[in-house]
């Protein structure tokens, strides 16, 4: 079946084209879209691209960091100001995937993918989207919860407040095949501290549900407390609450439930 490729210079036009055609798919880096096309996915008959430079913009100068949806993981790895995001960016695929794959495409990547999105969820990011009727900003958690209904919407950018200190943001991907295997689970935590107590704890998990999720019970165990052994133990014990992992070739749901607390304990206590 023929596939039409439409390239627009403006994101408005690309969004209008995307929202008016159910068989259209936006092409970010194409690491997943091209694989689907090559495998003969007949649900895609139009591929939409936007060459607008806003899609590949990185802003690190203000209090909020903005990543255009078309920013690749290789570009993040080249930005010194984004050093705290190098671990999630480096954990994705091999060099070829990091050169092509984008932060926008990662929002839509199914399990076991979506590692960078786990980091974005822990940082409480906001997703800027453009639909047929205009633009809006949507919290990443809400975006992920309604991800199936977001087809036809163009993601323009992701923004979030820079963590206050290098130690406040932590990330870990558990994989069997290194360096480029899919995730057994992925964990990210943002732990801002006021005095000696955590205020505004965010813990995000990948491969523990159909989309990345917040570990709310673990967050409650951390909130308002110092990051000591008893707090870490309470958060680790609560990590599995509210999760619904699946079985796949990388691990069973049972195994994921067994290990999520172990790895959260290691992440919080800074162990390798
Ligand atoms: C060999 C291999 C290894 C991989 N390893 C990992 C890994 O370790 N971790 C991981 O997280 N992922 C991994 N991936 C998955 C993928 O490469 C990444 O998730 C990447 O971020 C997807 O981005 P993309 O721009 O290539 O997406 P694309 O393939 O271009 O698009 C994916 C989906 O997102 C939609 N989309 C993309 N950009 C936008 C936008 N701006 N607005 C609206 N919709 C959009 C597309 O329409 C499509 O539905 C791997 C893929 C491959 C092929």
PDB file of C-alpha atoms and ligand atoms in Angstrom:
ATOM      1  CA  UNK A   1       0.000   0.000   0.000  1.00  0.00           C
ATOM      2  CA  UNK A   2       1.429   3.425  -0.934  1.00  0.00           C
ATOM      3  CA  UNK A   3       2.436   5.793   1.858  1.00  0.00           C
ATOM      4  CA  UNK A   4       2.293   9.562   1.363  1.00  0.00           C
ATOM      5  CA  UNK A   5       4.905  11.687   3.135  1.00  0.00           C
ATOM      6  CA  UNK A   6       3.872  15.277   3.894  1.00  0.00           C
ATOM      7  CA  UNK A   7       6.456  17.749   5.199  1.00  0.00           C
ATOM      8  CA  UNK A   8       5.343  21.089   6.627  1.00  0.00           C
ATOM      9  CA  UNK A   9       7.466  24.048   7.653  1.00  0.00           C
ATOM     10  CA  UNK A  10       4.914  25.156  10.257  1.00  0.00           C
ATOM     11  CA  UNK A  11       3.786  23.102  13.234  1.00  0.00           C
ATOM     12  CA  UNK A  12       0.249  24.544  12.838  1.00  0.00           C
ATOM     13  CA  UNK A  13      -0.070  23.006   9.393  1.00  0.00           C
ATOM     14  CA  UNK A  14       1.464  19.717  10.514  1.00  0.00           C
ATOM     15  CA  UNK A  15      -0.952  19.552  13.463  1.00  0.00           C
ATOM     16  CA  UNK A  16      -3.941  20.321  11.212  1.00  0.00           C
ATOM     17  CA  UNK A  17      -2.888  17.582   8.765  1.00  0.00           C
ATOM     18  CA  UNK A  18      -2.335  15.098  11.610  1.00  0.00           C
ATOM     19  CA  UNK A  19      -5.661  15.761  13.315  1.00  0.00           C
ATOM     20  CA  UNK A  20      -7.702  15.499  10.105  1.00  0.00           C
ATOM     21  CA  UNK A  21      -6.453  12.075   8.975  1.00  0.00           C
ATOM     22  CA  UNK A  22      -6.862   8.973  11.165  1.00  0.00           C
ATOM     23  CA  UNK A  23      -4.343   7.037   9.086  1.00  0.00           C
ATOM     24  CA  UNK A  24      -1.667   9.722   9.476  1.00  0.00           C
ATOM     25  CA  UNK A  25       1.236   9.259  11.862  1.00  0.00           C
ATOM     26  CA  UNK A  26       3.766  11.894  12.889  1.00  0.00           C
ATOM     27  CA  UNK A  27       7.373  10.934  12.169  1.00  0.00           C
ATOM     28  CA  UNK A  28       9.771  11.898  14.955  1.00  0.00           C
ATOM     29  CA  UNK A  29      13.046  10.026  14.620  1.00  0.00           C
ATOM     30  CA  UNK A  30      11.135   7.155  13.021  1.00  0.00           C
ATOM     31  CA  UNK A  31      12.747   4.425  15.129  1.00  0.00           C
ATOM     32  CA  UNK A  32       9.308   2.927  15.818  1.00  0.00           C
ATOM     33  CA  UNK A  33       7.237   4.356  12.954  1.00  0.00           C
ATOM     34  CA  UNK A  34       9.636   3.145  10.251  1.00  0.00           C
ATOM     35  CA  UNK A  35       9.827  -0.268  11.883  1.00  0.00           C
ATOM     36  CA  UNK A  36       6.000  -0.446  11.783  1.00  0.00           C
ATOM     37  CA  UNK A  37       5.938   0.633   8.124  1.00  0.00           C
ATOM     38  CA  UNK A  38       8.650  -1.829   7.165  1.00  0.00           C
ATOM     39  CA  UNK A  39       6.726  -4.594   8.898  1.00  0.00           C
ATOM     40  CA  UNK A  40       3.698  -3.722   6.738  1.00  0.00           C
ATOM     41  CA  UNK A  41       1.473  -1.851   9.215  1.00  0.00           C
ATOM     42  CA  UNK A  42      -1.419  -0.954   6.914  1.00  0.00           C
ATOM     43  CA  UNK A  43      -3.040   1.387   9.439  1.00  0.00           C
ATOM     44  CA  UNK A  44      -0.498   4.060   8.398  1.00  0.00           C
ATOM     45  CA  UNK A  45      -1.062   5.622   4.977  1.00  0.00           C
ATOM     46  CA  UNK A  46       0.301   9.125   5.603  1.00  0.00           C
ATOM     47  CA  UNK A  47       3.479  10.186   7.367  1.00  0.00           C
ATOM     48  CA  UNK A  48       3.588  13.792   8.611  1.00  0.00           C
ATOM     49  CA  UNK A  49       6.795  15.714   9.302  1.00  0.00           C
ATOM     50  CA  UNK A  50       7.407  19.247  10.580  1.00  0.00           C
ATOM     51  CA  UNK A  51      10.697  20.988   9.782  1.00  0.00           C
ATOM     52  CA  UNK A  52       9.929  23.929  12.132  1.00  0.00           C
ATOM     53  CA  UNK A  53      13.084  24.648  14.147  1.00  0.00           C
ATOM     54  CA  UNK A  54      11.006  25.056  17.316  1.00  0.00           C
ATOM     55  CA  UNK A  55      10.664  21.265  17.327  1.00  0.00           C
ATOM     56  CA  UNK A  56      14.400  20.808  17.905  1.00  0.00           C
ATOM     57  CA  UNK A  57      14.957  23.714  20.322  1.00  0.00           C
ATOM     58  CA  UNK A  58      16.647  23.226  23.705  1.00  0.00           C
ATOM     59  CA  UNK A  59      16.278  26.025  26.296  1.00  0.00           C
ATOM     60  CA  UNK A  60      18.368  25.700  29.458  1.00  0.00           C
ATOM     61  CA  UNK A  61      18.851  29.375  30.342  1.00  0.00           C
ATOM     62  CA  UNK A  62      15.824  30.009  32.600  1.00  0.00           C
ATOM     63  CA  UNK A  63      14.378  28.273  35.638  1.00  0.00           C
ATOM     64  CA  UNK A  64      12.443  25.929  33.345  1.00  0.00           C
ATOM     65  CA  UNK A  65      14.118  23.680  30.822  1.00  0.00           C
ATOM     66  CA  UNK A  66      12.359  23.271  27.482  1.00  0.00           C
ATOM     67  CA  UNK A  67      13.065  20.365  25.156  1.00  0.00           C
ATOM     68  CA  UNK A  68      11.489  20.480  21.689  1.00  0.00           C
ATOM     69  CA  UNK A  69       9.720  17.206  20.896  1.00  0.00           C
ATOM     70  CA  UNK A  70      12.184  16.542  18.057  1.00  0.00           C
ATOM     71  CA  UNK A  71      15.274  16.737  20.304  1.00  0.00           C
ATOM     72  CA  UNK A  72      17.230  13.502  20.045  1.00  0.00           C
ATOM     73  CA  UNK A  73      18.926  11.651  22.913  1.00  0.00           C
ATOM     74  CA  UNK A  74      22.299  12.234  21.213  1.00  0.00           C
ATOM     75  CA  UNK A  75      21.685  16.003  21.464  1.00  0.00           C
ATOM     76  CA  UNK A  76      20.843  15.711  25.145  1.00  0.00           C
ATOM     77  CA  UNK A  77      24.080  13.805  25.694  1.00  0.00           C
ATOM     78  CA  UNK A  78      25.978  16.658  24.004  1.00  0.00           C
ATOM     79  CA  UNK A  79      24.497  19.323  26.343  1.00  0.00           C
ATOM     80  CA  UNK A  80      26.556  19.962  29.451  1.00  0.00           C
ATOM     81  CA  UNK A  81      23.635  21.810  31.096  1.00  0.00           C
ATOM     82  CA  UNK A  82      21.560  18.635  30.814  1.00  0.00           C
ATOM     83  CA  UNK A  83      24.091  16.406  32.616  1.00  0.00           C
ATOM     84  CA  UNK A  84      21.405  15.224  35.036  1.00  0.00           C
ATOM     85  CA  UNK A  85      19.521  13.749  32.028  1.00  0.00           C
ATOM     86  CA  UNK A  86      22.527  11.944  30.581  1.00  0.00           C
ATOM     87  CA  UNK A  87      21.822   8.707  32.469  1.00  0.00           C
ATOM     88  CA  UNK A  88      18.273   8.351  31.055  1.00  0.00           C
ATOM     89  CA  UNK A  89      19.397   9.449  27.553  1.00  0.00           C
ATOM     90  CA  UNK A  90      22.363   7.040  27.591  1.00  0.00           C
ATOM     91  CA  UNK A  91      20.162   4.149  28.722  1.00  0.00           C
ATOM     92  CA  UNK A  92      18.158   4.229  25.484  1.00  0.00           C
ATOM     93  CA  UNK A  93      19.056   1.761  22.721  1.00  0.00           C
ATOM     94  CA  UNK A  94      22.451   1.897  21.029  1.00  0.00           C
ATOM     95  CA  UNK A  95      24.104   4.906  19.307  1.00  0.00           C
ATOM     96  CA  UNK A  96      21.916   4.619  16.175  1.00  0.00           C
ATOM     97  CA  UNK A  97      18.696   4.740  18.204  1.00  0.00           C
ATOM     98  CA  UNK A  98      19.999   7.645  20.315  1.00  0.00           C
ATOM     99  CA  UNK A  99      20.901   9.551  17.134  1.00  0.00           C
ATOM    100  CA  UNK A 100      17.383   9.211  15.726  1.00  0.00           C
ATOM    101  CA  UNK A 101      15.004   8.692  18.662  1.00  0.00           C
ATOM    102  CA  UNK A 102      13.334  11.782  20.117  1.00  0.00           C
ATOM    103  CA  UNK A 103      11.908  12.826  23.479  1.00  0.00           C
ATOM    104  CA  UNK A 104       8.497  13.356  21.780  1.00  0.00           C
ATOM    105  CA  UNK A 105       8.456   9.854  20.306  1.00  0.00           C
ATOM    106  CA  UNK A 106       9.455   8.383  23.656  1.00  0.00           C
ATOM    107  CA  UNK A 107       6.161   9.630  25.156  1.00  0.00           C
ATOM    108  CA  UNK A 108       4.334   7.204  22.858  1.00  0.00           C
ATOM    109  CA  UNK A 109       6.751   4.259  23.088  1.00  0.00           C
ATOM    110  CA  UNK A 110       5.070   1.104  24.463  1.00  0.00           C
ATOM    111  CA  UNK A 111       6.516  -1.158  27.203  1.00  0.00           C
ATOM    112  CA  UNK A 112       9.411  -2.049  27.527  1.00  0.00           C
ATOM    113  CA  UNK A 113      10.302   1.374  26.086  1.00  0.00           C
ATOM    114  CA  UNK A 114       9.620   4.882  27.382  1.00  0.00           C
ATOM    115  CA  UNK A 115      12.694   5.175  29.626  1.00  0.00           C
ATOM    116  CA  UNK A 116      13.161   8.904  29.086  1.00  0.00           C
ATOM    117  CA  UNK A 117       9.469   9.472  29.807  1.00  0.00           C
ATOM    118  CA  UNK A 118       9.974   7.882  33.246  1.00  0.00           C
ATOM    119  CA  UNK A 119      12.557  10.606  33.948  1.00  0.00           C
ATOM    120  CA  UNK A 120      10.168  13.285  32.642  1.00  0.00           C
ATOM    121  CA  UNK A 121       7.379  11.954  34.889  1.00  0.00           C
ATOM    122  CA  UNK A 122       9.603  12.152  37.979  1.00  0.00           C
ATOM    123  CA  UNK A 123      10.418  15.753  37.019  1.00  0.00           C
ATOM    124  CA  UNK A 124       6.699  16.563  36.787  1.00  0.00           C
ATOM    125  CA  UNK A 125       7.066  17.764  33.185  1.00  0.00           C
ATOM    126  CA  UNK A 126       4.416  19.597  31.196  1.00  0.00           C
ATOM    127  CA  UNK A 127       3.712  18.527  27.603  1.00  0.00           C
ATOM    128  CA  UNK A 128       2.870  21.241  25.033  1.00  0.00           C
ATOM    129  CA  UNK A 129       0.554  19.874  22.379  1.00  0.00           C
ATOM    130  CA  UNK A 130      -1.052  21.278  19.246  1.00  0.00           C
ATOM    131  CA  UNK A 131      -4.326  19.824  18.049  1.00  0.00           C
ATOM    132  CA  UNK A 132      -6.583  20.778  15.153  1.00  0.00           C
ATOM    133  CA  UNK A 133      -8.284  23.382  17.392  1.00  0.00           C
ATOM    134  CA  UNK A 134      -5.170  25.000  18.876  1.00  0.00           C
ATOM    135  CA  UNK A 135      -2.445  24.493  21.450  1.00  0.00           C
ATOM    136  CA  UNK A 136      -2.512  23.630  25.148  1.00  0.00           C
ATOM    137  CA  UNK A 137      -0.307  22.418  27.962  1.00  0.00           C
ATOM    138  CA  UNK A 138      -1.029  19.189  29.753  1.00  0.00           C
ATOM    139  CA  UNK A 139       0.634  17.593  32.782  1.00  0.00           C
ATOM    140  CA  UNK A 140       2.672  14.554  31.767  1.00  0.00           C
ATOM    141  CA  UNK A 141       0.752  12.231  34.073  1.00  0.00           C
ATOM    142  CA  UNK A 142      -2.578  13.236  32.539  1.00  0.00           C
ATOM    143  CA  UNK A 143      -1.006  12.994  29.080  1.00  0.00           C
ATOM    144  CA  UNK A 144       0.139   9.425  29.721  1.00  0.00           C
ATOM    145  CA  UNK A 145      -3.196   8.383  31.244  1.00  0.00           C
ATOM    146  CA  UNK A 146      -4.968   9.494  28.056  1.00  0.00           C
ATOM    147  CA  UNK A 147      -2.150   8.492  25.694  1.00  0.00           C
ATOM    148  CA  UNK A 148      -4.353   6.257  23.548  1.00  0.00           C
ATOM    149  CA  UNK A 149      -6.573   9.242  22.810  1.00  0.00           C
ATOM    150  CA  UNK A 150      -3.631  11.523  21.955  1.00  0.00           C
ATOM    151  CA  UNK A 151      -3.143  10.138  18.438  1.00  0.00           C
ATOM    152  CA  UNK A 152      -3.787  13.008  16.063  1.00  0.00           C
ATOM    153  CA  UNK A 153      -2.221  15.489  18.465  1.00  0.00           C
ATOM    154  CA  UNK A 154       1.212  16.943  17.725  1.00  0.00           C
ATOM    155  CA  UNK A 155       3.573  17.202  20.694  1.00  0.00           C
ATOM    156  CA  UNK A 156       5.610  20.393  20.385  1.00  0.00           C
ATOM    157  CA  UNK A 157       7.776  20.353  23.519  1.00  0.00           C
ATOM    158  CA  UNK A 158       8.287  19.129  27.071  1.00  0.00           C
ATOM    159  CA  UNK A 159       9.232  21.488  29.914  1.00  0.00           C
ATOM    160  CA  UNK A 160      10.133  21.098  33.584  1.00  0.00           C
ATOM    161  CA  UNK A 161      11.917  22.857  36.433  1.00  0.00           C
ATOM    162  CA  UNK A 162      15.615  22.036  36.697  1.00  0.00           C
ATOM    163  CA  UNK A 163      16.356  19.973  39.841  1.00  0.00           C
ATOM    164  CA  UNK A 164      17.813  22.126  42.642  1.00  0.00           C
ATOM    165  CA  UNK A 165      20.879  19.899  43.129  1.00  0.00           C
ATOM    166  CA  UNK A 166      22.691  17.063  41.354  1.00  0.00           C
ATOM    167  CA  UNK A 167      21.613  14.653  44.094  1.00  0.00           C
ATOM    168  CA  UNK A 168      17.908  15.570  43.866  1.00  0.00           C
ATOM    169  CA  UNK A 169      17.300  13.627  40.642  1.00  0.00           C
ATOM    170  CA  UNK A 170      18.067   9.906  40.402  1.00  0.00           C
ATOM    171  CA  UNK A 171      17.540   7.400  37.615  1.00  0.00           C
ATOM    172  CA  UNK A 172      18.093   3.688  37.127  1.00  0.00           C
ATOM    173  CA  UNK A 173      17.165   1.255  34.359  1.00  0.00           C
ATOM    174  CA  UNK A 174      17.243  -2.460  35.114  1.00  0.00           C
ATOM    175  CA  UNK A 175      18.038  -4.489  31.998  1.00  0.00           C
ATOM    176  CA  UNK A 176      19.295  -8.011  31.430  1.00  0.00           C
ATOM    177  CA  UNK A 177      21.156  -7.235  28.207  1.00  0.00           C
ATOM    178  CA  UNK A 178      23.695  -4.443  28.527  1.00  0.00           C
ATOM    179  CA  UNK A 179      24.259  -1.844  27.255  1.00  0.00           C
ATOM    180  CA  UNK A 180      21.178  -1.722  25.029  1.00  0.00           C
ATOM    181  CA  UNK A 181      18.502  -4.095  26.285  1.00  0.00           C
ATOM    182  CA  UNK A 182      14.857  -3.254  26.881  1.00  0.00           C
ATOM    183  CA  UNK A 183      13.918  -2.484  30.477  1.00  0.00           C
ATOM    184  CA  UNK A 184      12.884  -5.030  33.065  1.00  0.00           C
ATOM    185  CA  UNK A 185      11.925  -1.947  35.078  1.00  0.00           C
ATOM    186  CA  UNK A 186      12.939   1.718  35.037  1.00  0.00           C
ATOM    187  CA  UNK A 187      12.956   3.998  38.073  1.00  0.00           C
ATOM    188  CA  UNK A 188      13.381   7.746  38.487  1.00  0.00           C
ATOM    189  CA  UNK A 189      13.036   9.896  41.586  1.00  0.00           C
ATOM    190  CA  UNK A 190      13.018  13.623  42.225  1.00  0.00           C
ATOM    191  CA  UNK A 191      13.696  14.383  45.884  1.00  0.00           C
ATOM    192  CA  UNK A 192      13.813  18.132  46.581  1.00  0.00           C
ATOM    193  CA  UNK A 193      14.989  18.819  50.136  1.00  0.00           C
ATOM    194  CA  UNK A 194      13.976  21.670  52.431  1.00  0.00           C
ATOM    195  CA  UNK A 195      16.215  21.730  55.492  1.00  0.00           C
ATOM    196  CA  UNK A 196      16.757  18.016  55.917  1.00  0.00           C
ATOM    197  CA  UNK A 197      13.274  16.925  54.811  1.00  0.00           C
ATOM    198  CA  UNK A 198      11.975  15.879  51.408  1.00  0.00           C
ATOM    199  CA  UNK A 199       9.311  18.222  50.055  1.00  0.00           C
ATOM    200  CA  UNK A 200       7.544  17.356  46.808  1.00  0.00           C
ATOM    201  CA  UNK A 201       8.825  13.769  46.363  1.00  0.00           C
ATOM    202  CA  UNK A 202       8.214  12.245  42.931  1.00  0.00           C
ATOM    203  CA  UNK A 203       8.894   8.604  42.129  1.00  0.00           C
ATOM    204  CA  UNK A 204       8.180   7.265  38.630  1.00  0.00           C
ATOM    205  CA  UNK A 205       8.269   3.688  37.365  1.00  0.00           C
ATOM    206  CA  UNK A 206       8.471   2.225  33.861  1.00  0.00           C
ATOM    207  CA  UNK A 207       7.336  -1.293  32.825  1.00  0.00           C
ATOM    208  CA  UNK A 208       5.207  -1.523  35.992  1.00  0.00           C
ATOM    209  CA  UNK A 209       1.992  -0.631  34.071  1.00  0.00           C
ATOM    210  CA  UNK A 210       1.040  -0.099  30.397  1.00  0.00           C
ATOM    211  CA  UNK A 211       2.512   3.443  30.615  1.00  0.00           C
ATOM    212  CA  UNK A 212       5.051   4.983  33.031  1.00  0.00           C
ATOM    213  CA  UNK A 213       3.326   5.640  36.376  1.00  0.00           C
ATOM    214  CA  UNK A 214       3.912   7.513  39.631  1.00  0.00           C
ATOM    215  CA  UNK A 215       4.599   5.341  42.700  1.00  0.00           C
ATOM    216  CA  UNK A 216       2.292   7.399  44.890  1.00  0.00           C
ATOM    217  CA  UNK A 217       2.505   5.209  48.010  1.00  0.00           C
ATOM    218  CA  UNK A 218       6.310   5.422  47.911  1.00  0.00           C
ATOM    219  CA  UNK A 219       6.052   9.201  47.454  1.00  0.00           C
ATOM    220  CA  UNK A 220       3.806   9.426  50.550  1.00  0.00           C
ATOM    221  CA  UNK A 221       6.366   7.424  52.540  1.00  0.00           C
ATOM    222  CA  UNK A 222       9.101   9.908  51.546  1.00  0.00           C
ATOM    223  CA  UNK A 223       7.169  13.156  51.882  1.00  0.00           C
ATOM    224  CA  UNK A 224       8.170  15.418  54.770  1.00  0.00           C
ATOM    225  CA  UNK A 225      10.790  12.959  56.068  1.00  0.00           C
ATOM    226  CA  UNK A 226      14.578  12.870  56.061  1.00  0.00           C
ATOM    227  CA  UNK A 227      16.049  10.355  53.622  1.00  0.00           C
ATOM    228  CA  UNK A 228      17.187   7.948  56.339  1.00  0.00           C
ATOM    229  CA  UNK A 229      17.081   4.155  56.541  1.00  0.00           C
ATOM    230  CA  UNK A 230      13.583   3.905  57.979  1.00  0.00           C
ATOM    231  CA  UNK A 231      12.142   6.285  55.342  1.00  0.00           C
ATOM    232  CA  UNK A 232      13.913   4.374  52.563  1.00  0.00           C
ATOM    233  CA  UNK A 233      12.612   1.038  53.894  1.00  0.00           C
ATOM    234  CA  UNK A 234       9.047   2.401  54.073  1.00  0.00           C
ATOM    235  CA  UNK A 235       9.242   3.763  50.508  1.00  0.00           C
ATOM    236  CA  UNK A 236      10.736   0.489  49.200  1.00  0.00           C
ATOM    237  CA  UNK A 237       7.978  -1.556  50.884  1.00  0.00           C
ATOM    238  CA  UNK A 238       5.326   0.678  49.295  1.00  0.00           C
ATOM    239  CA  UNK A 239       6.837   0.729  45.783  1.00  0.00           C
ATOM    240  CA  UNK A 240       4.696  -2.104  44.407  1.00  0.00           C
ATOM    241  CA  UNK A 241       1.394  -0.547  45.522  1.00  0.00           C
ATOM    242  CA  UNK A 242      -0.824   0.530  42.615  1.00  0.00           C
ATOM    243  CA  UNK A 243       1.324  -1.144  39.956  1.00  0.00           C
ATOM    244  CA  UNK A 244       0.027  -3.485  37.237  1.00  0.00           C
ATOM    245  CA  UNK A 245       3.042  -4.870  35.370  1.00  0.00           C
ATOM    246  CA  UNK A 246       2.716  -7.331  32.505  1.00  0.00           C
ATOM    247  CA  UNK A 247       4.661 -10.418  31.440  1.00  0.00           C
ATOM    248  CA  UNK A 248       6.977 -10.115  28.472  1.00  0.00           C
ATOM    249  CA  UNK A 249      10.113 -11.788  27.131  1.00  0.00           C
ATOM    250  CA  UNK A 250      12.292  -9.690  29.474  1.00  0.00           C
ATOM    251  CA  UNK A 251      10.572 -10.561  32.764  1.00  0.00           C
ATOM    252  CA  UNK A 252       7.352 -11.791  34.308  1.00  0.00           C
ATOM    253  CA  UNK A 253       4.909  -9.543  36.154  1.00  0.00           C
ATOM    254  CA  UNK A 254       5.684 -11.562  39.307  1.00  0.00           C
ATOM    255  CA  UNK A 255       9.415 -10.835  38.998  1.00  0.00           C
ATOM    256  CA  UNK A 256       8.823  -7.133  38.373  1.00  0.00           C
ATOM    257  CA  UNK A 257       6.693  -6.911  41.536  1.00  0.00           C
ATOM    258  CA  UNK A 258       9.381  -8.764  43.512  1.00  0.00           C
ATOM    259  CA  UNK A 259      12.258  -6.502  42.491  1.00  0.00           C
ATOM    260  CA  UNK A 260      10.743  -3.023  42.290  1.00  0.00           C
ATOM    261  CA  UNK A 261      11.187  -2.387  46.037  1.00  0.00           C
ATOM    262  CA  UNK A 262      14.743  -3.756  45.998  1.00  0.00           C
ATOM    263  CA  UNK A 263      15.763  -1.349  43.232  1.00  0.00           C
ATOM    264  CA  UNK A 264      13.933   1.603  44.748  1.00  0.00           C
ATOM    265  CA  UNK A 265      15.832   0.986  48.008  1.00  0.00           C
ATOM    266  CA  UNK A 266      19.132   0.973  46.074  1.00  0.00           C
ATOM    267  CA  UNK A 267      18.210   4.110  44.132  1.00  0.00           C
ATOM    268  CA  UNK A 268      17.233   6.012  47.280  1.00  0.00           C
ATOM    269  CA  UNK A 269      20.275   4.920  49.259  1.00  0.00           C
ATOM    270  CA  UNK A 270      22.655   5.705  46.392  1.00  0.00           C
ATOM    271  CA  UNK A 271      23.901   2.109  46.062  1.00  0.00           C
ATOM    272  CA  UNK A 272      25.127   0.786  42.730  1.00  0.00           C
TER     273      UNK A 272
HETATM  274  C1  LIG B   1      16.516  -1.282  18.477  1.00  0.00           C
HETATM  275  C2  LIG B   1      15.689  -0.333  19.330  1.00  0.00           C
HETATM  276  C3  LIG B   1      16.043  -0.153  20.659  1.00  0.00           C
HETATM  277  C4  LIG B   1      15.301   0.720  21.455  1.00  0.00           C
HETATM  278  N1  LIG B   1      15.661   0.880  22.764  1.00  0.00           N
HETATM  279  C5  LIG B   1      14.948   1.709  23.553  1.00  0.00           C
HETATM  280  C6  LIG B   1      15.295   1.879  24.918  1.00  0.00           C
HETATM  281  O1  LIG B   1      16.256   1.292  25.426  1.00  0.00           O
HETATM  282  N2  LIG B   1      14.526   2.708  25.660  1.00  0.00           N
HETATM  283  C7  LIG B   1      13.457   3.385  25.156  1.00  0.00           C
HETATM  284  O2  LIG B   1      12.800   4.126  25.882  1.00  0.00           O
HETATM  285  N3  LIG B   1      13.100   3.237  23.860  1.00  0.00           N
HETATM  286  C8  LIG B   1      13.819   2.424  23.052  1.00  0.00           C
HETATM  287  N4  LIG B   1      13.452   2.266  21.749  1.00  0.00           N
HETATM  288  C9  LIG B   1      12.221   2.878  21.262  1.00  0.00           C
HETATM  289  C10 LIG B   1      12.423   4.235  20.553  1.00  0.00           C
HETATM  290  O3  LIG B   1      13.603   4.283  19.821  1.00  0.00           O
HETATM  291  C11 LIG B   1      12.449   5.407  21.539  1.00  0.00           C
HETATM  292  O4  LIG B   1      11.418   5.221  22.482  1.00  0.00           O
HETATM  293  C12 LIG B   1      12.320   6.769  20.853  1.00  0.00           C
HETATM  294  O5  LIG B   1      12.261   7.773  21.849  1.00  0.00           O
HETATM  295  C13 LIG B   1      11.127   6.917  19.954  1.00  0.00           C
HETATM  296  O6  LIG B   1      11.254   8.184  19.352  1.00  0.00           O
HETATM  297  P1  LIG B   1      11.114   8.398  17.771  1.00  0.00           P
HETATM  298  O7  LIG B   1      11.227   9.869  17.545  1.00  0.00           O
HETATM  299  O8  LIG B   1      12.048   7.546  17.003  1.00  0.00           O
HETATM  300  O9  LIG B   1       9.628   7.900  17.553  1.00  0.00           O
HETATM  301  P2  LIG B   1       8.902   7.602  16.170  1.00  0.00           P
HETATM  302  O10 LIG B   1       9.183   6.215  15.731  1.00  0.00           O
HETATM  303  O11 LIG B   1       9.123   8.699  15.183  1.00  0.00           O
HETATM  304  O12 LIG B   1       7.393   7.710  16.696  1.00  0.00           O
HETATM  305  C14 LIG B   1       6.895   6.831  17.698  1.00  0.00           C
HETATM  306  C15 LIG B   1       5.421   7.221  17.956  1.00  0.00           C
HETATM  307  O13 LIG B   1       5.367   8.527  18.522  1.00  0.00           O
HETATM  308  C16 LIG B   1       4.628   9.400  17.673  1.00  0.00           C
HETATM  309  N5  LIG B   1       5.332  10.693  17.708  1.00  0.00           N
HETATM  310  C17 LIG B   1       6.668  10.912  17.593  1.00  0.00           C
HETATM  311  N6  LIG B   1       6.928  12.221  17.751  1.00  0.00           N
HETATM  312  C18 LIG B   1       5.729  12.829  17.942  1.00  0.00           C
HETATM  313  C19 LIG B   1       5.319  14.183  18.145  1.00  0.00           C
HETATM  314  N7  LIG B   1       6.204  15.188  18.204  1.00  0.00           N
HETATM  315  N8  LIG B   1       4.001  14.444  18.299  1.00  0.00           N
HETATM  316  C20 LIG B   1       3.092  13.436  18.244  1.00  0.00           C
HETATM  317  N9  LIG B   1       3.413  12.144  18.061  1.00  0.00           N
HETATM  318  C21 LIG B   1       4.710  11.851  17.906  1.00  0.00           C
HETATM  319  C22 LIG B   1       4.661   8.758  16.301  1.00  0.00           C
HETATM  320  O14 LIG B   1       3.600   9.178  15.492  1.00  0.00           O
HETATM  321  C23 LIG B   1       4.591   7.292  16.675  1.00  0.00           C
HETATM  322  O15 LIG B   1       3.267   6.920  16.962  1.00  0.00           O
HETATM  323  C24 LIG B   1      14.182   1.415  20.912  1.00  0.00           C
HETATM  324  C25 LIG B   1      13.843   1.223  19.563  1.00  0.00           C
HETATM  325  C26 LIG B   1      14.583   0.365  18.776  1.00  0.00           C
HETATM  326  C27 LIG B   1      14.179   0.195  17.339  1.00  0.00           C
END
